[in-house]
Coordinates of C-alpha atoms in Angstrom, one line a residue:
Chain A
X1 CA 130.3 -88.9 -7.4
X2 CA 130.8 -86.6 -4.4
X3 CA 129.9 -82.9 -5.1
X4 CA 132.3 -80.6 -3.2
X5 CA 131.3 -77.0 -2.4
X6 CA 131.8 -74.2 0.0
X7 CA 129.5 -71.5 1.4
X8 CA 127.1 -69.2 -0.5
X9 CA 128.8 -66.0 -1.6
X10 CA 132.0 -67.9 -2.1
X11 CA 135.4 -66.3 -1.6
X12 CA 138.8 -67.5 -2.8
X13 CA 139.2 -70.1 0.1
X14 CA 135.7 -71.4 -0.5
X15 CA 136.1 -72.0 -4.2
X16 CA 139.8 -72.9 -4.0
X17 CA 139.3 -75.4 -1.2
X18 CA 136.4 -77.0 -3.1
X19 CA 138.8 -77.7 -6.0
X20 CA 141.6 -78.8 -3.6
X21 CA 139.4 -81.1 -1.6
X22 CA 137.9 -82.6 -4.8
X23 CA 141.5 -83.3 -6.0
X24 CA 142.4 -84.8 -2.6
X25 CA 139.4 -87.1 -2.6
X26 CA 140.2 -88.2 -6.1
X27 CA 143.7 -89.0 -5.1
X28 CA 142.4 -91.1 -2.2
X29 CA 140.2 -93.2 -4.5
X30 CA 136.9 -91.3 -4.5
X31 CA 135.1 -89.8 -7.5
X32 CA 134.7 -86.1 -6.6
X33 CA 134.0 -82.8 -8.4
X34 CA 134.1 -79.2 -7.2
X35 CA 131.1 -76.9 -7.5
X36 CA 130.2 -73.4 -6.3
X37 CA 127.1 -72.0 -4.7
X38 CA 127.4 -68.5 -6.1
X39 CA 129.4 -66.0 -8.3
X40 CA 133.2 -65.9 -7.9
X41 CA 134.7 -62.6 -6.9
X42 CA 137.4 -60.8 -8.9
X43 CA 140.2 -62.1 -6.7
X44 CA 139.1 -65.7 -7.2
X45 CA 138.9 -65.2 -11.0
X46 CA 142.4 -63.7 -11.0
X47 CA 143.8 -66.7 -9.0
X48 CA 142.1 -69.3 -11.2
X49 CA 143.4 -67.6 -14.3
X50 CA 146.9 -67.5 -12.9
X51 CA 146.7 -71.2 -12.0
X52 CA 145.1 -72.2 -15.3
X53 CA 142.2 -73.9 -13.5
X54 CA 138.6 -73.6 -14.8
X55 CA 136.0 -72.0 -12.5
X56 CA 133.9 -74.8 -11.0
X57 CA 130.3 -75.0 -12.3
X58 CA 127.4 -73.6 -10.3
X59 CA 125.7 -76.3 -8.2
X60 CA 122.1 -76.8 -9.4
X61 CA 119.3 -78.3 -7.3
X62 CA 120.7 -81.1 -5.2
X63 CA 119.1 -84.5 -6.1
X64 CA 118.2 -86.9 -3.3
X65 CA 120.9 -89.4 -4.3
X66 CA 123.7 -86.8 -4.5
X67 CA 126.5 -87.2 -1.9
X68 CA 128.1 -84.0 -1.0
X69 CA 131.3 -82.8 0.8
X70 CA 131.5 -79.3 2.3
X71 CA 134.5 -77.0 2.8
X72 CA 134.9 -73.7 4.5
X73 CA 131.6 -73.7 6.4
X74 CA 129.6 -75.9 8.7
X75 CA 126.8 -73.3 9.0
X76 CA 123.3 -74.4 7.8
X77 CA 122.6 -70.7 7.1
X78 CA 125.4 -70.6 4.5
X79 CA 124.3 -73.8 2.8
X80 CA 121.4 -75.2 0.8
X81 CA 118.8 -77.4 2.5
X82 CA 120.7 -80.7 3.2
X83 CA 118.6 -82.6 5.7
X84 CA 117.8 -85.3 3.2
X85 CA 121.3 -85.3 1.7
X86 CA 124.2 -87.7 2.6
X87 CA 127.1 -85.5 3.7
X88 CA 130.4 -87.4 3.1
X89 CA 132.6 -85.0 5.0
X90 CA 133.3 -81.5 6.1
X91 CA 136.6 -79.6 6.2
X92 CA 136.4 -76.2 7.8
X93 CA 138.0 -73.7 10.1
X94 CA 134.9 -72.0 11.7
X95 CA 133.2 -72.6 15.0
X96 CA 130.4 -75.3 15.2
X97 CA 127.2 -73.7 14.0
X98 CA 124.5 -76.2 14.8
X99 CA 124.4 -78.5 11.7
X100 CA 122.5 -81.7 12.3
X101 CA 123.2 -84.7 10.0
X102 CA 121.3 -88.0 9.7
X103 CA 124.3 -90.2 9.6
X104 CA 127.9 -90.3 11.0
X105 CA 130.4 -88.6 8.8
X106 CA 134.0 -87.3 8.6
X107 CA 134.4 -83.8 10.1
X108 CA 137.7 -82.1 10.2
X109 CA 137.6 -78.7 11.9
X110 CA 140.8 -76.9 12.9
X111 CA 141.1 -73.4 14.5
X112 CA 143.3 -72.1 11.6
X113 CA 142.9 -69.0 9.4
X114 CA 142.0 -71.0 6.3
X115 CA 140.5 -74.2 5.1
X116 CA 143.4 -74.7 2.6
X117 CA 145.8 -74.8 5.6
X118 CA 143.9 -77.8 6.9
X119 CA 144.1 -79.4 3.4
X120 CA 147.8 -78.7 3.3
X121 CA 148.2 -80.8 6.5
X122 CA 146.0 -83.6 5.1
X123 CA 147.9 -83.7 1.8
X124 CA 151.1 -84.0 3.8
X125 CA 149.8 -86.7 6.1
X126 CA 148.8 -88.8 3.1
X127 CA 152.2 -88.2 1.5
X128 CA 150.5 -86.8 -1.6
X129 CA 152.3 -84.5 -4.0
X130 CA 150.5 -81.3 -5.1
X131 CA 150.6 -80.5 -8.8
X132 CA 152.0 -77.0 -9.4
X133 CA 148.6 -75.5 -10.2
X134 CA 147.1 -76.9 -7.0
X135 CA 150.0 -75.7 -4.9
X136 CA 149.5 -72.1 -6.4
X137 CA 145.8 -72.4 -5.7
X138 CA 146.4 -73.5 -2.1
X139 CA 148.9 -70.7 -1.5
X140 CA 146.3 -68.2 -2.9
X141 CA 143.6 -69.4 -0.5
X142 CA 145.9 -68.9 2.6
X143 CA 147.1 -65.5 1.3
X144 CA 143.5 -64.5 0.8
X145 CA 142.1 -65.6 4.2
X146 CA 145.1 -64.3 6.2
X147 CA 145.5 -61.1 4.1
X148 CA 149.1 -62.3 3.5
X149 CA 149.6 -63.0 7.2
X150 CA 148.5 -59.6 8.4
X151 CA 145.1 -60.8 9.8
X152 CA 145.0 -61.6 13.5
X153 CA 143.4 -64.9 12.6
X154 CA 146.8 -66.0 11.1
X155 CA 148.4 -68.9 13.1
X156 CA 151.9 -70.2 12.9
X157 CA 150.6 -73.2 11.0
X158 CA 149.1 -70.9 8.3
X159 CA 152.5 -69.1 8.1
X160 CA 154.4 -72.3 7.7
X161 CA 152.0 -73.5 5.0
X162 CA 152.4 -70.2 3.1
X163 CA 156.2 -70.3 3.3
X164 CA 156.3 -73.9 2.2
X165 CA 153.9 -73.3 -0.7
X166 CA 155.8 -70.1 -1.7
X167 CA 159.0 -72.2 -2.0
X168 CA 157.2 -75.0 -3.9
X169 CA 155.6 -72.6 -6.4
X170 CA 158.4 -70.1 -6.7
X171 CA 155.9 -67.3 -6.2
X172 CA 156.9 -64.2 -4.3
X173 CA 154.4 -63.9 -1.4
X174 CA 154.3 -60.1 -1.5
X175 CA 154.0 -59.8 -5.2
X176 CA 151.4 -62.5 -5.4
X177 CA 149.4 -61.0 -2.6
X178 CA 149.6 -57.5 -4.2
X179 CA 148.3 -58.8 -7.5
X180 CA 145.4 -60.7 -5.8
X181 CA 144.4 -57.7 -3.6
X182 CA 144.6 -55.4 -6.6
X183 CA 142.2 -57.7 -8.5
X184 CA 139.9 -57.8 -5.5
X185 CA 140.0 -54.0 -5.1
X186 CA 138.8 -53.2 -8.6
X187 CA 135.2 -52.3 -8.3
X188 CA 134.7 -51.4 -12.0
X189 CA 131.3 -52.7 -13.3
X190 CA 130.0 -53.5 -9.8
X191 CA 126.7 -51.9 -8.5
X192 CA 126.4 -50.8 -4.9
X193 CA 124.4 -54.0 -4.3
X194 CA 127.2 -56.1 -5.8
X195 CA 129.7 -54.4 -3.5
X196 CA 127.5 -55.0 -0.4
X197 CA 127.0 -58.7 -1.3
X198 CA 130.5 -59.6 -2.5
X199 CA 131.6 -60.9 0.9
X200 CA 128.5 -61.0 3.1
X201 CA 127.0 -63.3 5.6
X202 CA 123.6 -63.4 7.4
X203 CA 123.9 -64.3 11.1
X204 CA 121.4 -65.1 13.8
X205 CA 122.4 -63.4 17.0
X206 CA 120.0 -64.0 19.9
X207 CA 116.6 -63.4 18.3
X208 CA 118.0 -61.0 15.6
X209 CA 118.8 -61.5 12.0
X210 CA 122.0 -59.6 11.2
X211 CA 123.8 -59.1 7.9
X212 CA 127.5 -58.4 8.1
X213 CA 129.3 -57.4 4.9
X214 CA 132.9 -56.8 4.3
X215 CA 134.9 -55.3 1.4
X216 CA 138.6 -56.0 1.7
X217 CA 140.4 -53.5 -0.5
X218 CA 143.7 -51.8 -1.1
X219 CA 141.8 -48.7 -2.2
X220 CA 138.9 -47.9 0.1
X221 CA 138.1 -44.6 -1.7
X222 CA 136.6 -46.6 -4.6
X223 CA 133.8 -47.6 -2.2
X224 CA 133.8 -44.7 0.3
X225 CA 133.5 -42.1 -2.4
X226 CA 130.0 -43.6 -3.0
X227 CA 129.1 -43.6 0.7
X228 CA 125.6 -42.1 0.3
X229 CA 124.6 -44.5 -2.5
X230 CA 126.0 -47.5 -0.6
X231 CA 123.9 -46.5 2.5
X232 CA 120.8 -46.1 0.4
X233 CA 121.4 -49.6 -1.1
X234 CA 121.9 -51.0 2.5
X235 CA 118.5 -49.7 3.4
X236 CA 116.9 -51.4 0.5
X237 CA 118.8 -54.7 1.1
X238 CA 117.9 -54.7 4.8
X239 CA 114.2 -54.5 3.9
X240 CA 114.6 -57.2 1.3
X241 CA 116.3 -59.5 3.8
X242 CA 113.9 -58.7 6.6
X243 CA 117.1 -58.2 8.6
X244 CA 117.1 -56.5 12.0
X245 CA 120.6 -55.1 11.6
X246 CA 123.1 -54.5 8.8
X247 CA 126.8 -53.6 9.2
X248 CA 129.1 -53.0 6.3
X249 CA 132.9 -52.8 6.8
X250 CA 135.2 -51.4 4.2
X251 CA 138.5 -53.0 5.2
X252 CA 141.7 -51.2 4.1
X253 CA 144.1 -54.2 4.1
X254 CA 147.1 -52.0 3.5
X255 CA 146.6 -49.8 6.5
X256 CA 144.7 -52.5 8.6
X257 CA 141.8 -50.2 9.1
X258 CA 138.1 -50.7 8.8
X259 CA 135.4 -48.1 8.0
X260 CA 132.0 -49.0 9.2
X261 CA 128.8 -47.9 7.4
X262 CA 125.3 -48.3 8.9
X263 CA 122.0 -47.3 7.5
X264 CA 120.0 -46.7 10.7
X265 CA 120.3 -45.0 14.1
X266 CA 119.5 -48.4 15.8
X267 CA 122.4 -50.0 14.0
X268 CA 124.6 -47.1 14.8
X269 CA 123.8 -47.4 18.5
X270 CA 124.6 -51.1 18.5
X271 CA 127.9 -50.4 16.8
X272 CA 128.8 -47.7 19.4
X273 CA 128.2 -50.3 22.1
X274 CA 130.1 -53.1 20.4
X275 CA 133.1 -51.2 19.2
X276 CA 133.2 -48.2 21.4
X277 CA 133.5 -46.0 18.4
X278 CA 132.1 -42.6 17.2
X279 CA 129.7 -42.6 14.3
X280 CA 128.7 -39.6 12.2
X281 CA 126.4 -39.7 9.2
X282 CA 126.3 -43.5 9.4
X283 CA 130.1 -43.8 9.3
X284 CA 132.8 -44.8 11.9
X285 CA 136.5 -45.6 11.9
X286 CA 138.0 -48.7 13.4
X287 CA 141.8 -48.7 13.3
X288 CA 143.4 -52.1 13.4
X289 CA 140.2 -54.0 12.5
X290 CA 140.4 -56.4 9.6
X291 CA 139.0 -59.8 10.7
X292 CA 135.2 -60.4 10.7
X293 CA 135.7 -63.7 12.6
X294 CA 138.0 -62.3 15.3
X295 CA 137.3 -58.6 15.6
X296 CA 133.8 -58.0 14.3
X297 CA 131.5 -60.9 15.1
X298 CA 132.5 -61.4 18.8
X299 CA 131.8 -57.7 19.8
X300 CA 128.5 -57.7 18.0
X301 CA 127.5 -61.0 19.7
X302 CA 128.4 -59.5 23.1
X303 CA 125.8 -56.8 22.5
X304 CA 123.1 -58.8 20.7
X305 CA 123.2 -62.3 22.3
Chain B
X1 CA 144.3 -77.7 32.3
X2 CA 142.0 -79.3 29.7
X3 CA 139.2 -81.4 31.3
X4 CA 138.4 -84.3 29.0
X5 CA 135.1 -86.1 29.3
X6 CA 132.5 -88.2 27.3
X7 CA 128.8 -88.3 27.5
X8 CA 126.4 -88.6 30.4
X9 CA 125.7 -92.3 31.3
X10 CA 129.3 -93.2 30.2
X11 CA 130.1 -96.5 28.6
X12 CA 133.5 -98.1 28.2
X13 CA 134.4 -96.1 25.1
X14 CA 133.3 -92.8 26.7
X15 CA 135.4 -93.3 29.8
X16 CA 138.3 -95.1 28.1
X17 CA 138.6 -92.5 25.3
X18 CA 138.6 -89.7 27.9
X19 CA 141.6 -91.3 29.5
X20 CA 143.2 -92.1 26.1
X21 CA 142.6 -88.6 24.7
X22 CA 143.9 -86.9 28.0
X23 CA 147.1 -89.1 27.6
X24 CA 147.3 -88.1 23.9
X25 CA 147.0 -84.4 24.7
X26 CA 149.6 -84.7 27.4
X27 CA 152.0 -86.3 24.9
X28 CA 151.5 -83.4 22.5
X29 CA 152.4 -80.8 25.1
X30 CA 149.0 -80.0 26.7
X31 CA 148.0 -80.4 30.3
X32 CA 144.9 -82.6 30.4
X33 CA 143.0 -84.8 32.8
X34 CA 140.1 -87.2 32.2
X35 CA 136.8 -86.9 34.0
X36 CA 133.5 -88.7 33.8
X37 CA 129.9 -87.3 33.8
X38 CA 128.3 -90.3 35.5
X39 CA 128.7 -93.7 37.1
X40 CA 130.9 -96.3 35.3
X41 CA 129.2 -99.6 34.3
X42 CA 130.5 -103.0 35.4
X43 CA 132.3 -103.6 32.1
X44 CA 134.2 -100.4 32.4
X45 CA 135.2 -101.1 36.0
X46 CA 136.4 -104.6 34.9
X47 CA 138.5 -103.1 32.1
X48 CA 140.1 -100.4 34.3
X49 CA 140.9 -103.0 36.9
X50 CA 142.6 -105.2 34.3
X51 CA 144.6 -102.3 32.9
X52 CA 145.5 -101.0 36.4
X53 CA 144.1 -97.6 35.7
X54 CA 142.1 -95.5 38.2
X55 CA 138.6 -94.5 37.5
X56 CA 138.5 -90.8 36.4
X57 CA 136.9 -88.5 39.0
X58 CA 133.3 -87.2 38.5
X59 CA 133.2 -83.9 36.8
X60 CA 131.9 -81.2 39.2
X61 CA 130.3 -77.9 38.2
X62 CA 132.2 -76.5 35.2
X63 CA 133.9 -73.2 36.2
X64 CA 133.8 -70.3 33.6
X65 CA 137.6 -70.5 33.0
X66 CA 137.6 -74.3 32.5
X67 CA 138.7 -75.4 29.1
X68 CA 137.2 -78.8 28.1
X69 CA 137.6 -81.5 25.5
X70 CA 134.8 -83.9 24.5
X71 CA 135.0 -87.5 23.3
X72 CA 132.4 -89.9 22.1
X73 CA 129.6 -87.4 21.7
X74 CA 128.9 -84.0 20.1
X75 CA 125.3 -83.9 21.2
X76 CA 124.3 -81.1 23.5
X77 CA 121.6 -83.3 25.0
X78 CA 124.3 -85.7 26.3
X79 CA 126.5 -82.9 27.8
X80 CA 126.3 -80.3 30.5
X81 CA 125.6 -76.7 29.6
X82 CA 128.7 -75.5 27.7
X83 CA 127.6 -72.3 25.9
X84 CA 130.0 -70.2 28.0
X85 CA 132.8 -72.8 28.1
X86 CA 135.8 -72.9 25.8
X87 CA 135.8 -76.2 24.0
X88 CA 139.4 -77.1 23.0
X89 CA 138.4 -80.1 20.8
X90 CA 136.0 -82.9 20.1
X91 CA 136.8 -86.5 19.0
X92 CA 133.7 -88.5 18.1
X93 CA 132.1 -91.1 15.9
X94 CA 128.5 -90.0 15.9
X95 CA 126.5 -87.8 13.5
X96 CA 126.5 -84.0 14.0
X97 CA 123.9 -83.2 16.5
X98 CA 123.6 -79.4 16.5
X99 CA 126.2 -78.2 18.9
X100 CA 127.0 -74.5 18.6
X101 CA 130.3 -73.1 19.9
X102 CA 131.4 -69.6 20.4
X103 CA 134.9 -70.0 19.0
X104 CA 136.6 -72.1 16.3
X105 CA 138.0 -75.4 17.6
X106 CA 139.4 -78.8 16.6
X107 CA 136.7 -81.3 15.7
X108 CA 137.6 -84.8 14.5
X109 CA 134.6 -86.9 13.6
X110 CA 135.0 -90.2 11.7
X111 CA 132.3 -92.7 10.7
X112 CA 133.8 -95.5 12.7
X113 CA 132.4 -97.8 15.3
X114 CA 134.4 -96.3 18.2
X115 CA 136.0 -93.1 19.4
X116 CA 139.1 -95.2 20.4
X117 CA 139.6 -96.3 16.8
X118 CA 139.9 -92.6 15.8
X119 CA 142.4 -92.1 18.6
X120 CA 144.3 -95.2 17.4
X121 CA 144.8 -93.4 14.1
X122 CA 145.8 -90.1 15.7
X123 CA 148.4 -91.8 17.9
X124 CA 149.8 -93.5 14.9
X125 CA 149.9 -90.3 12.8
X126 CA 151.8 -88.6 15.6
X127 CA 154.2 -91.5 15.9
X128 CA 153.4 -91.9 19.6
X129 CA 153.9 -95.2 21.4
X130 CA 151.0 -96.4 23.6
X131 CA 152.1 -97.7 27.1
X132 CA 150.8 -101.3 27.6
X133 CA 147.9 -100.2 29.9
X134 CA 146.7 -97.6 27.4
X135 CA 146.9 -100.2 24.5
X136 CA 144.8 -102.6 26.6
X137 CA 142.3 -99.8 27.4
X138 CA 142.1 -98.8 23.7
X139 CA 141.5 -102.4 22.6
X140 CA 138.8 -102.7 25.3
X141 CA 136.9 -99.6 23.9
X142 CA 136.8 -101.0 20.4
X143 CA 135.8 -104.5 21.6
X144 CA 133.0 -102.9 23.7
X145 CA 131.6 -100.6 20.9
X146 CA 131.9 -103.3 18.2
X147 CA 130.7 -106.2 20.4
X148 CA 134.0 -107.8 19.4
X149 CA 133.4 -107.1 15.7
X150 CA 129.9 -108.6 15.6
X151 CA 128.1 -105.2 15.5
X152 CA 127.1 -104.0 12.0
X153 CA 128.7 -100.7 12.9
X154 CA 132.2 -102.3 12.7
X155 CA 134.3 -101.0 9.9
X156 CA 137.5 -102.5 8.4
X157 CA 139.4 -99.7 10.2
X158 CA 138.0 -100.8 13.6
X159 CA 138.9 -104.5 12.8
X160 CA 142.5 -103.5 11.9
X161 CA 142.8 -101.5 15.1
X162 CA 141.6 -104.5 17.1
X163 CA 144.0 -106.9 15.5
X164 CA 146.9 -104.5 15.8
X165 CA 146.1 -103.8 19.5
X166 CA 145.6 -107.5 20.3
X167 CA 149.1 -108.2 18.9
X168 CA 150.6 -105.3 20.9
X169 CA 148.9 -106.3 24.2
X170 CA 149.1 -110.1 23.8
X171 CA 145.4 -110.3 24.7
X172 CA 143.3 -113.0 23.1
X173 CA 140.4 -111.0 21.5
X174 CA 137.8 -113.7 22.2
X175 CA 138.8 -114.3 25.8
X176 CA 139.1 -110.7 26.5
X177 CA 135.7 -110.0 25.0
X178 CA 134.1 -112.9 26.9
X179 CA 135.4 -111.6 30.2
X180 CA 134.3 -108.0 29.4
X181 CA 130.8 -109.1 28.4
X182 CA 130.4 -111.4 31.4
X183 CA 131.3 -108.4 33.6
X184 CA 128.7 -106.3 31.9
X185 CA 126.0 -109.1 32.0
X186 CA 126.2 -109.4 35.8
X187 CA 123.1 -107.5 37.0
X188 CA 123.6 -108.5 40.7
X189 CA 122.9 -105.5 43.0
X190 CA 121.2 -103.5 40.2
X191 CA 117.6 -102.2 40.6
X192 CA 115.3 -102.1 37.6
X193 CA 115.9 -98.4 37.3
X194 CA 119.7 -99.0 37.3
X195 CA 119.2 -101.6 34.5
X196 CA 117.1 -99.2 32.4
X197 CA 119.6 -96.3 32.8
X198 CA 122.9 -98.2 32.5
X199 CA 123.1 -97.5 28.7
X200 CA 120.4 -95.0 27.9
X201 CA 120.0 -91.8 25.8
X202 CA 117.3 -89.2 25.5
X203 CA 116.6 -88.2 21.9
X204 CA 114.5 -85.5 20.3
X205 CA 112.7 -86.9 17.3
X206 CA 110.5 -84.4 15.5
X207 CA 108.6 -82.8 18.3
X208 CA 108.9 -85.9 20.6
X209 CA 111.2 -86.6 23.5
X210 CA 112.2 -90.3 23.3
X211 CA 114.2 -92.4 25.7
X212 CA 116.0 -95.4 24.2
X213 CA 117.8 -97.7 26.6
X214 CA 119.8 -100.8 25.8
X215 CA 121.2 -103.6 27.9
X216 CA 123.9 -105.6 26.1
X217 CA 124.2 -108.9 27.7
X218 CA 125.4 -112.5 27.2
X219 CA 122.5 -113.7 29.5
X220 CA 119.2 -111.9 28.7
X221 CA 117.2 -114.0 31.1
X222 CA 118.7 -112.1 34.0
X223 CA 116.7 -109.1 32.8
X224 CA 113.8 -110.7 31.0
X225 CA 112.9 -112.8 34.0
X226 CA 112.0 -109.5 35.6
X227 CA 110.0 -108.2 32.6
X228 CA 106.9 -107.0 34.6
X229 CA 109.0 -105.1 37.1
X230 CA 111.1 -103.6 34.3
X231 CA 107.9 -102.4 32.5
X232 CA 106.6 -100.9 35.7
X233 CA 109.9 -99.1 36.3
X234 CA 109.7 -97.8 32.6
X235 CA 106.3 -96.3 33.3
X236 CA 107.6 -94.4 36.3
X237 CA 110.8 -93.2 34.5
X238 CA 108.8 -92.0 31.5
X239 CA 106.7 -89.8 33.8
X240 CA 109.7 -88.6 35.6
X241 CA 111.4 -87.7 32.2
X242 CA 108.2 -86.2 30.8
X243 CA 109.2 -88.4 27.8
X244 CA 106.7 -89.1 25.0
X245 CA 108.1 -92.5 24.2
X246 CA 110.4 -95.1 25.8
X247 CA 111.9 -98.1 24.2
X248 CA 114.1 -100.6 26.1
X249 CA 116.2 -103.2 24.1
X250 CA 117.7 -106.2 25.8
X251 CA 120.4 -107.1 23.4
X252 CA 121.7 -110.7 23.4
X253 CA 125.2 -110.2 22.1
X254 CA 125.9 -113.9 21.7
X255 CA 122.8 -114.6 19.5
X256 CA 122.7 -111.1 18.0
X257 CA 119.1 -110.7 18.9
X258 CA 117.2 -107.9 20.7
X259 CA 114.1 -108.2 22.8
X260 CA 112.1 -104.9 22.9
X261 CA 110.1 -103.9 25.9
X262 CA 107.6 -101.0 25.9
X263 CA 105.3 -99.7 28.7
X264 CA 102.4 -98.3 26.6
X265 CA 100.2 -99.1 23.7
X266 CA 101.3 -95.9 21.9
X267 CA 104.9 -97.0 22.1
X268 CA 104.0 -100.5 21.0
X269 CA 102.3 -99.0 17.9
X270 CA 105.3 -96.9 17.0
X271 CA 107.6 -100.0 17.4
X272 CA 105.3 -102.0 15.1
X273 CA 105.6 -99.4 12.4
X274 CA 109.3 -98.9 12.9
X275 CA 110.5 -102.5 13.1
X276 CA 107.5 -104.4 11.4
X277 CA 107.4 -106.7 14.5
X278 CA 104.7 -108.3 16.6
X279 CA 104.4 -107.2 20.2
X280 CA 102.5 -109.0 22.9
X281 CA 102.3 -107.9 26.5
X282 CA 104.8 -105.1 25.8
X283 CA 107.4 -107.4 24.4
X284 CA 108.7 -108.1 20.8
X285 CA 111.6 -110.0 19.3
X286 CA 114.1 -108.5 16.8
X287 CA 116.4 -111.1 15.4
X288 CA 119.8 -109.7 14.2
X289 CA 119.4 -106.3 15.9
X290 CA 122.3 -105.2 18.1
X291 CA 123.2 -101.6 17.2
X292 CA 121.3 -98.7 18.5
X293 CA 123.0 -96.3 16.1
X294 CA 122.5 -98.4 12.9
X295 CA 119.5 -100.6 13.6
X296 CA 117.3 -98.9 16.2
X297 CA 117.5 -95.1 15.9
X298 CA 117.1 -94.8 12.1
X299 CA 113.8 -96.8 12.0
X300 CA 112.4 -94.9 14.9
X301 CA 113.3 -91.6 13.3
X302 CA 111.6 -92.7 10.1
X303 CA 108.3 -93.0 12.0
X304 CA 108.7 -90.1 14.4
X305 CA 110.5 -87.4 12.4

């Protein structure tokens, strides 16, 4: 059996594409099952509920004989230790991040906004027919990663996949996106730490360990009203991580606007250099910024690497 | 313009697939040109002559604005410094070797014997028609990397590609393979150093720097008659490389049999452990061994990593 999973801190594309790729592998004669490496966020739970698909189980310790397939990352920092594990294949849309395998394998990386868009093309090439629930799930992944086409990462191929899948499923793109983003924006029951870790990655930039967290929301005030408590939680988390820098972006996906929070003067200074912005009391405004991959990581790397 | 090239010390698949992928990219609306990172071997020159295709030019220094595409490797050790270079895409059949890119890109890795077999599938998927010279070149790459289907790396997909391309080109597989291997086996005019470097890779295994060279030949005596001079040249090259270990395999592709030469007692001891073979005067016999990827590197890694 091939265990399929995405990155730690999974988002909708990571969990959705695990399920979609496990389905694809099964259709092509393999035995495969989707797993997840962490808790699902509220958007993902909403989407799975709508599609009538069960949440994949948490991946336990990986046995030596376990064959795995990876979606939505190829970054060793976002994966468990796999040096002794046979990797069947990787489907991903990020840059190459230095993974070393012991054997040749299938790797399909494409510079698209979403793993599910790559799977859309693979399903088409094979002449497979998506069941309605899988088509809804695939559409949801693309809507999530492209912020319904408003993110600058969106390519024409992502747009075509969304349009095709909206037709197939009969879902209204705007209504579906609104419902997904409303689910994601509901912070009820979440601690500051939950908020900071809900969509968060640790990067190595030059010699520095850097945590970059995002909160995509239609209602930024739910987070920003708690600015002081969030900054205090950032300080604690940074110590716990032994991280050199920590940047937290509250991304208003309606206005396409990010608010950056930092918890130290050093981080503020790096942010000033990276984004040419003004910060006051650990907070700065970045109009037009929504994409971590395209608009946040590259400027930080230009300063730190 | 996208500059397409394979690894340093190029073999027939590396140069052939550079030409084939440049052709493919051109057919799909890109501007692309094939280059090479080193001298072509005699087999490659024979194949290009047969196909009536010019040898690609040597790649000079890579300008910052140059976009590149890579075939037949994804290993930074086999490539020039590319950290500031935009990599358009990679098509390869080796394991992931730790390359880091600054941007998302297309990567197509498949666990097949040959890069050209992957390109065969890509050409088919796109519904493109190979010109006769390109079909001959593609067939030659697969024949070269699979030793006409006798290497244990050969998959069913490689076999199907060879059969299909033999039909398309009207070439007899056995006659074509014999002519290619005879061209490769002719060592006239080559120094010991040329022989040792004609198909050679530097690996990092654990903390060790390891050179592994192969000579695939239908006439091993041409090399083995010069055993003492080859071992002397190995000693010199090992110093020059500052390598920890050096293993040279003369591979008889008719008998499927490798003869290993080493130039130090340390290397002999590692070879004994890796291959459970007897060595005398720096020489040991390995019946059935032909593939560096499948039969040589994994046992060495088990001892050294």
